[in-house]
GROMACS .gro file of C-alpha atoms in nm:
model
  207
    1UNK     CA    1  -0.615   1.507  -2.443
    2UNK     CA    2  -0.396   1.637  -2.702
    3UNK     CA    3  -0.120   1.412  -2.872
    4UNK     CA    4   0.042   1.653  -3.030
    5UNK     CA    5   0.059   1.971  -3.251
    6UNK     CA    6   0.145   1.996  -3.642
    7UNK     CA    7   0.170   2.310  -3.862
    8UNK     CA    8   0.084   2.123  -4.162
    9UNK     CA    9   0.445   2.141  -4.295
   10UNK     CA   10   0.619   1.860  -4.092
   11UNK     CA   11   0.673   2.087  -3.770
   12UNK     CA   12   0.540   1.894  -3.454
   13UNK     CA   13   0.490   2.060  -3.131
   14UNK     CA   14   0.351   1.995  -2.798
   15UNK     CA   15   0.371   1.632  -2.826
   16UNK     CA   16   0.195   1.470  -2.505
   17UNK     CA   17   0.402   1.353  -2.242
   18UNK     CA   18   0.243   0.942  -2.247
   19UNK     CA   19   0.302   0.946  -2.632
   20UNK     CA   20   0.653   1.100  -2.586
   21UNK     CA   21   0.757   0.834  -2.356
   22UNK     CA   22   0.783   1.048  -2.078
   23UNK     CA   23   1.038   1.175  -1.869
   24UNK     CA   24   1.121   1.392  -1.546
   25UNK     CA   25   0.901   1.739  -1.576
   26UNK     CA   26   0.978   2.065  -1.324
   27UNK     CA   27   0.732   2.087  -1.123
   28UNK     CA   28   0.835   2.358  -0.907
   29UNK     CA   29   1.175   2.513  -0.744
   30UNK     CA   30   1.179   2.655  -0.388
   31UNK     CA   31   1.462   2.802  -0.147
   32UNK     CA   32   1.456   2.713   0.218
   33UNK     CA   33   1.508   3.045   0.372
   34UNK     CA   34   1.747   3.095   0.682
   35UNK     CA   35   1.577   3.059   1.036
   36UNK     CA   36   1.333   2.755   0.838
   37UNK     CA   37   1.235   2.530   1.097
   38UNK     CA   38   1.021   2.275   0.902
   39UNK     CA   39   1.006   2.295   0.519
   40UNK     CA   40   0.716   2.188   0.337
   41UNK     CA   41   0.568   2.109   0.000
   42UNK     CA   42   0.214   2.061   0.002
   43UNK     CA   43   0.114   2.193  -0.334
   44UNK     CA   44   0.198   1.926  -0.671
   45UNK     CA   45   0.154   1.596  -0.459
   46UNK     CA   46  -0.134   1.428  -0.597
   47UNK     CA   47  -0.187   1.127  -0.850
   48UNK     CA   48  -0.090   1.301  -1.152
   49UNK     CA   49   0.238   1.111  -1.155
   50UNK     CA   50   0.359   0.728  -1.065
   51UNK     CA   51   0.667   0.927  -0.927
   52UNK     CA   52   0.811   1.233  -0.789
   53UNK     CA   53   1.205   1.334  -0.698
   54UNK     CA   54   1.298   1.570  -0.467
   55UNK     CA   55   1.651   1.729  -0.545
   56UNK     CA   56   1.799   1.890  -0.274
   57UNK     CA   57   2.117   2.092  -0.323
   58UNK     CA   58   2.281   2.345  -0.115
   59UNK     CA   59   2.161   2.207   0.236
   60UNK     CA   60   2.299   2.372   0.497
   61UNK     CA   61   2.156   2.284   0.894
   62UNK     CA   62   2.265   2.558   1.158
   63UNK     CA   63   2.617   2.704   1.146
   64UNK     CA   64   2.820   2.563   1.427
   65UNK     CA   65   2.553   2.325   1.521
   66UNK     CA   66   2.642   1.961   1.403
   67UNK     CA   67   2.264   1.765   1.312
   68UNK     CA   68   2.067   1.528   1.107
   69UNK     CA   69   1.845   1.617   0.819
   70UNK     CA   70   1.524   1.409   0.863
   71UNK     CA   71   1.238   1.379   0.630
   72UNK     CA   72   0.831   1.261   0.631
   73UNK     CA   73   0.539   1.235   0.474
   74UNK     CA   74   0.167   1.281   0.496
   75UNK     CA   75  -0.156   1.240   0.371
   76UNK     CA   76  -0.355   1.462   0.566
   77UNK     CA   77  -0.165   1.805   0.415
   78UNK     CA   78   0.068   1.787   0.723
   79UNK     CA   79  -0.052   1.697   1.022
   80UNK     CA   80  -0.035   1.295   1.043
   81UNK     CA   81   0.289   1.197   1.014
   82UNK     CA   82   0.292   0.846   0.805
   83UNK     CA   83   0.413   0.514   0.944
   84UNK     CA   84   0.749   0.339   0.776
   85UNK     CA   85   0.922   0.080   0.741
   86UNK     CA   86   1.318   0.167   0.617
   87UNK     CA   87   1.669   0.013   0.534
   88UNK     CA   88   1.926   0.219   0.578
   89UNK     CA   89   2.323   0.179   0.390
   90UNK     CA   90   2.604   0.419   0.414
   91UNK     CA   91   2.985   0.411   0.284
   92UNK     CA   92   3.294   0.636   0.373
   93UNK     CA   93   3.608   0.752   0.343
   94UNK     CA   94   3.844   1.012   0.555
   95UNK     CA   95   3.944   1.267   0.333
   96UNK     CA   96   4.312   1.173   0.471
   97UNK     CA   97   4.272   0.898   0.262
   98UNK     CA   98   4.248   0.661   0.569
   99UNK     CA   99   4.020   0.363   0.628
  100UNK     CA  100   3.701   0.338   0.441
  101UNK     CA  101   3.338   0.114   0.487
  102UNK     CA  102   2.983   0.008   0.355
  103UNK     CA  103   2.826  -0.028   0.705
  104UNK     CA  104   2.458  -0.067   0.723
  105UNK     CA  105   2.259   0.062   1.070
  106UNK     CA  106   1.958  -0.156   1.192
  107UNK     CA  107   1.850   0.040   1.475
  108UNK     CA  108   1.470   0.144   1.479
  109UNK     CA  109   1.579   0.507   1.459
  110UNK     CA  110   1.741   0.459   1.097
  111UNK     CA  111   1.619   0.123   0.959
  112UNK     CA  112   1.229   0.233   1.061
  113UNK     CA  113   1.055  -0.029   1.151
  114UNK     CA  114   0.681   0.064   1.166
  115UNK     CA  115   0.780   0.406   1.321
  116UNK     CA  116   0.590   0.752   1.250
  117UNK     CA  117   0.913   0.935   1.320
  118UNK     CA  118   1.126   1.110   1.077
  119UNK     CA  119   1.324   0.940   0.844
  120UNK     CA  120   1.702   1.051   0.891
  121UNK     CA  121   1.910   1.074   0.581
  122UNK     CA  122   2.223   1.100   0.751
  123UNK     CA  123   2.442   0.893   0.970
  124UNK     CA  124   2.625   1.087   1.205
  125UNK     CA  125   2.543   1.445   1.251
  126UNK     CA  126   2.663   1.659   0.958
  127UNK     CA  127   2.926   1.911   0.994
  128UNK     CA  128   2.757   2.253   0.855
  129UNK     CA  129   2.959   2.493   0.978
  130UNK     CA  130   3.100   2.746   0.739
  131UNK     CA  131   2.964   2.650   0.381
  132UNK     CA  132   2.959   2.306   0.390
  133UNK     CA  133   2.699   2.167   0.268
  134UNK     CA  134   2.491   1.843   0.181
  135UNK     CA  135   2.290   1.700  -0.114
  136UNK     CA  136   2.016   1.442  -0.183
  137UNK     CA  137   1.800   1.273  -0.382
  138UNK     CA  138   1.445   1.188  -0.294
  139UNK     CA  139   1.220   0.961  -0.493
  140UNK     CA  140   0.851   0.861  -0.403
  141UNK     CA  141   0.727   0.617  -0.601
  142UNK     CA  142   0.345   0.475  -0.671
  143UNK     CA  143   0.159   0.832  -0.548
  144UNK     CA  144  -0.074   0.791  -0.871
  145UNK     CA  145  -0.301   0.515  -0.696
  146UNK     CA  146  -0.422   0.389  -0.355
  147UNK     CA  147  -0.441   0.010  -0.426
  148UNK     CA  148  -0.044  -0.048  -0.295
  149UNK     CA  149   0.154   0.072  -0.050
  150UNK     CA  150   0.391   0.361  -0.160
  151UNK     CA  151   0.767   0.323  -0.144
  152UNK     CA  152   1.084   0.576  -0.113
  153UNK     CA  153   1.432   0.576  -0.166
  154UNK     CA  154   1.744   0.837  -0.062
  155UNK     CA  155   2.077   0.875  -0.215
  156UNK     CA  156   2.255   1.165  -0.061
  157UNK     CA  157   2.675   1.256   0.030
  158UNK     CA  158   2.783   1.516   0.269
  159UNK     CA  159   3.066   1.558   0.503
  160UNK     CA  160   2.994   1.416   0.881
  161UNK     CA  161   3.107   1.586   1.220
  162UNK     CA  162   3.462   1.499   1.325
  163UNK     CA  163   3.750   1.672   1.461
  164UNK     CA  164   3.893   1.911   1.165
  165UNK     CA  165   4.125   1.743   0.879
  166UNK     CA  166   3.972   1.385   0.972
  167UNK     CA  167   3.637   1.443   0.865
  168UNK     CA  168   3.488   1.159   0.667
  169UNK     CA  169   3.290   1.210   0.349
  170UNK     CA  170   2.964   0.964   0.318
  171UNK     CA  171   2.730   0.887   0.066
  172UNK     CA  172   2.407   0.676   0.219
  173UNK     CA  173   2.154   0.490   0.033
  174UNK     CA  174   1.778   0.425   0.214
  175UNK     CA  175   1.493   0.217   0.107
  176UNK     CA  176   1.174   0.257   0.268
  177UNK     CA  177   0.825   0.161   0.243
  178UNK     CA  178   0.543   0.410   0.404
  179UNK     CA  179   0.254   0.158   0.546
  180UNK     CA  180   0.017   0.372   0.357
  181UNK     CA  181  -0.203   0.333   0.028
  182UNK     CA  182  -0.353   0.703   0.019
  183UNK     CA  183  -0.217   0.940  -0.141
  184UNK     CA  184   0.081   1.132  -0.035
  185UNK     CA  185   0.016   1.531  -0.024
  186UNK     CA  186   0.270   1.639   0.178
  187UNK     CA  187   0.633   1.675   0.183
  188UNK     CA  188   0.857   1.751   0.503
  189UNK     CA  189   1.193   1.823   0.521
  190UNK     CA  190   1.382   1.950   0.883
  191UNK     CA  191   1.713   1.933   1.114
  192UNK     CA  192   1.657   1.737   1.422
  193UNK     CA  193   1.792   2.039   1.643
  194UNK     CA  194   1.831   2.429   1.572
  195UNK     CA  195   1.687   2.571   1.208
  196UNK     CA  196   1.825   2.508   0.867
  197UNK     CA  197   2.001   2.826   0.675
  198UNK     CA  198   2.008   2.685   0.321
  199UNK     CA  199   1.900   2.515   0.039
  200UNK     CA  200   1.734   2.466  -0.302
  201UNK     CA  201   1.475   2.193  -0.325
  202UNK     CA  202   1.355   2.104  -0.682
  203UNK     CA  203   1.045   1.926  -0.697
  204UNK     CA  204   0.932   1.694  -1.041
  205UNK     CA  205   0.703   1.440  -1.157
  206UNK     CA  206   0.790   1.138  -1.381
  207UNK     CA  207   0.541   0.962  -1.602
   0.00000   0.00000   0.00000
């Protein structure tokens, strides 16, 4: 591999990214287009990097339609849905400026205990109608070997369903563990009812 690139006059270009020290690289950017009823990534998962982030801006489920985003992974390029194991935190706060909580929900359908199913990354069912909209983070660590078992996390905020001027604003935080040491090819992102309308998902590897 090349290190790096010098014009003989103290110019240095093209420096490699292990000698750099490494950092986050685009990968690729993608829009989820209205009507979407499962988005995918299945092309730039392999074991090129230790880690990749999903950023997810713009998210917007079906207008009217109050639902969970939910995301999972495979191995297979989509059609075995991975086993996990999850923890699952959330704080919030009425934009009234009433109440506020760090709660954390141990049921098998957030806190996944062994479970194939999607991994929601929201609490209760976000409110999308109009423009609002929800973001998140996705990290999946460990995808450049299959010794160890890979791990996630999720940081996200968006505003929840509740009766209008006492929604609540909530930012959750999930750890999770898929019970898997092959590699993770595939990416999958959906709403648990209706389509999605919206989004941007930006898609990088980290060395």
């Amino acid at each position: 591999n090349t290190l790096f690139t010098s014009n003989g006059s103290g110019t240095v270009s093209g420096v490699n990214e292990a000698l750099s020290g490494g950092g986050w690289k685009k990968l690729a950017s993608y829009t989820i287009a209205s009507g979407t009823a499962t988005f995918n990534i299945s092309t730039g998962l392999d074991t090129t990097y230790p880690e990749y982030i999903f950023i997810i801006n713009d998210f917007m489920g079906p207008d009217g339609t109050n639902t969970h985003p939910r995301i999972n992974f495979t191995s297979d390029g989509g059609t075995t849905m991975l086993s996990k194991t999850s923890f699952f935190g959330k704080g919030g706060y009425s934009q009234t400026g009433a109440g506020g909580n760090i709660s954390t929900l141990t049921s098998n359908t957030y806190s996944l205990r062994a479970n194939t199913a999607y991994q929601p990354i929201s609490d209760t069912p976000i409110n999308f109608t109009g423009t609002n909209s929800a973001s998140f983070k996705i990290h999946l660590y460990g995808n450049n070997e299959t010794t160890y078992r890979k791990f996630y996390k999720v940081t996200g905020t968006y505003l929840q369903n509740a009766a209008s001027g006492s929604q609540w604003f909530e930012f959750v935080e999930i750890a999770g563990r898929i019970n898997a040491t092959t590699t993770i090819n595939s990416f999958h992102l959906q709403t648990e009812s209706n389509n999605m309308r919206n989004g941007i998902v930006d898609l990088y590897g980290v060395v």
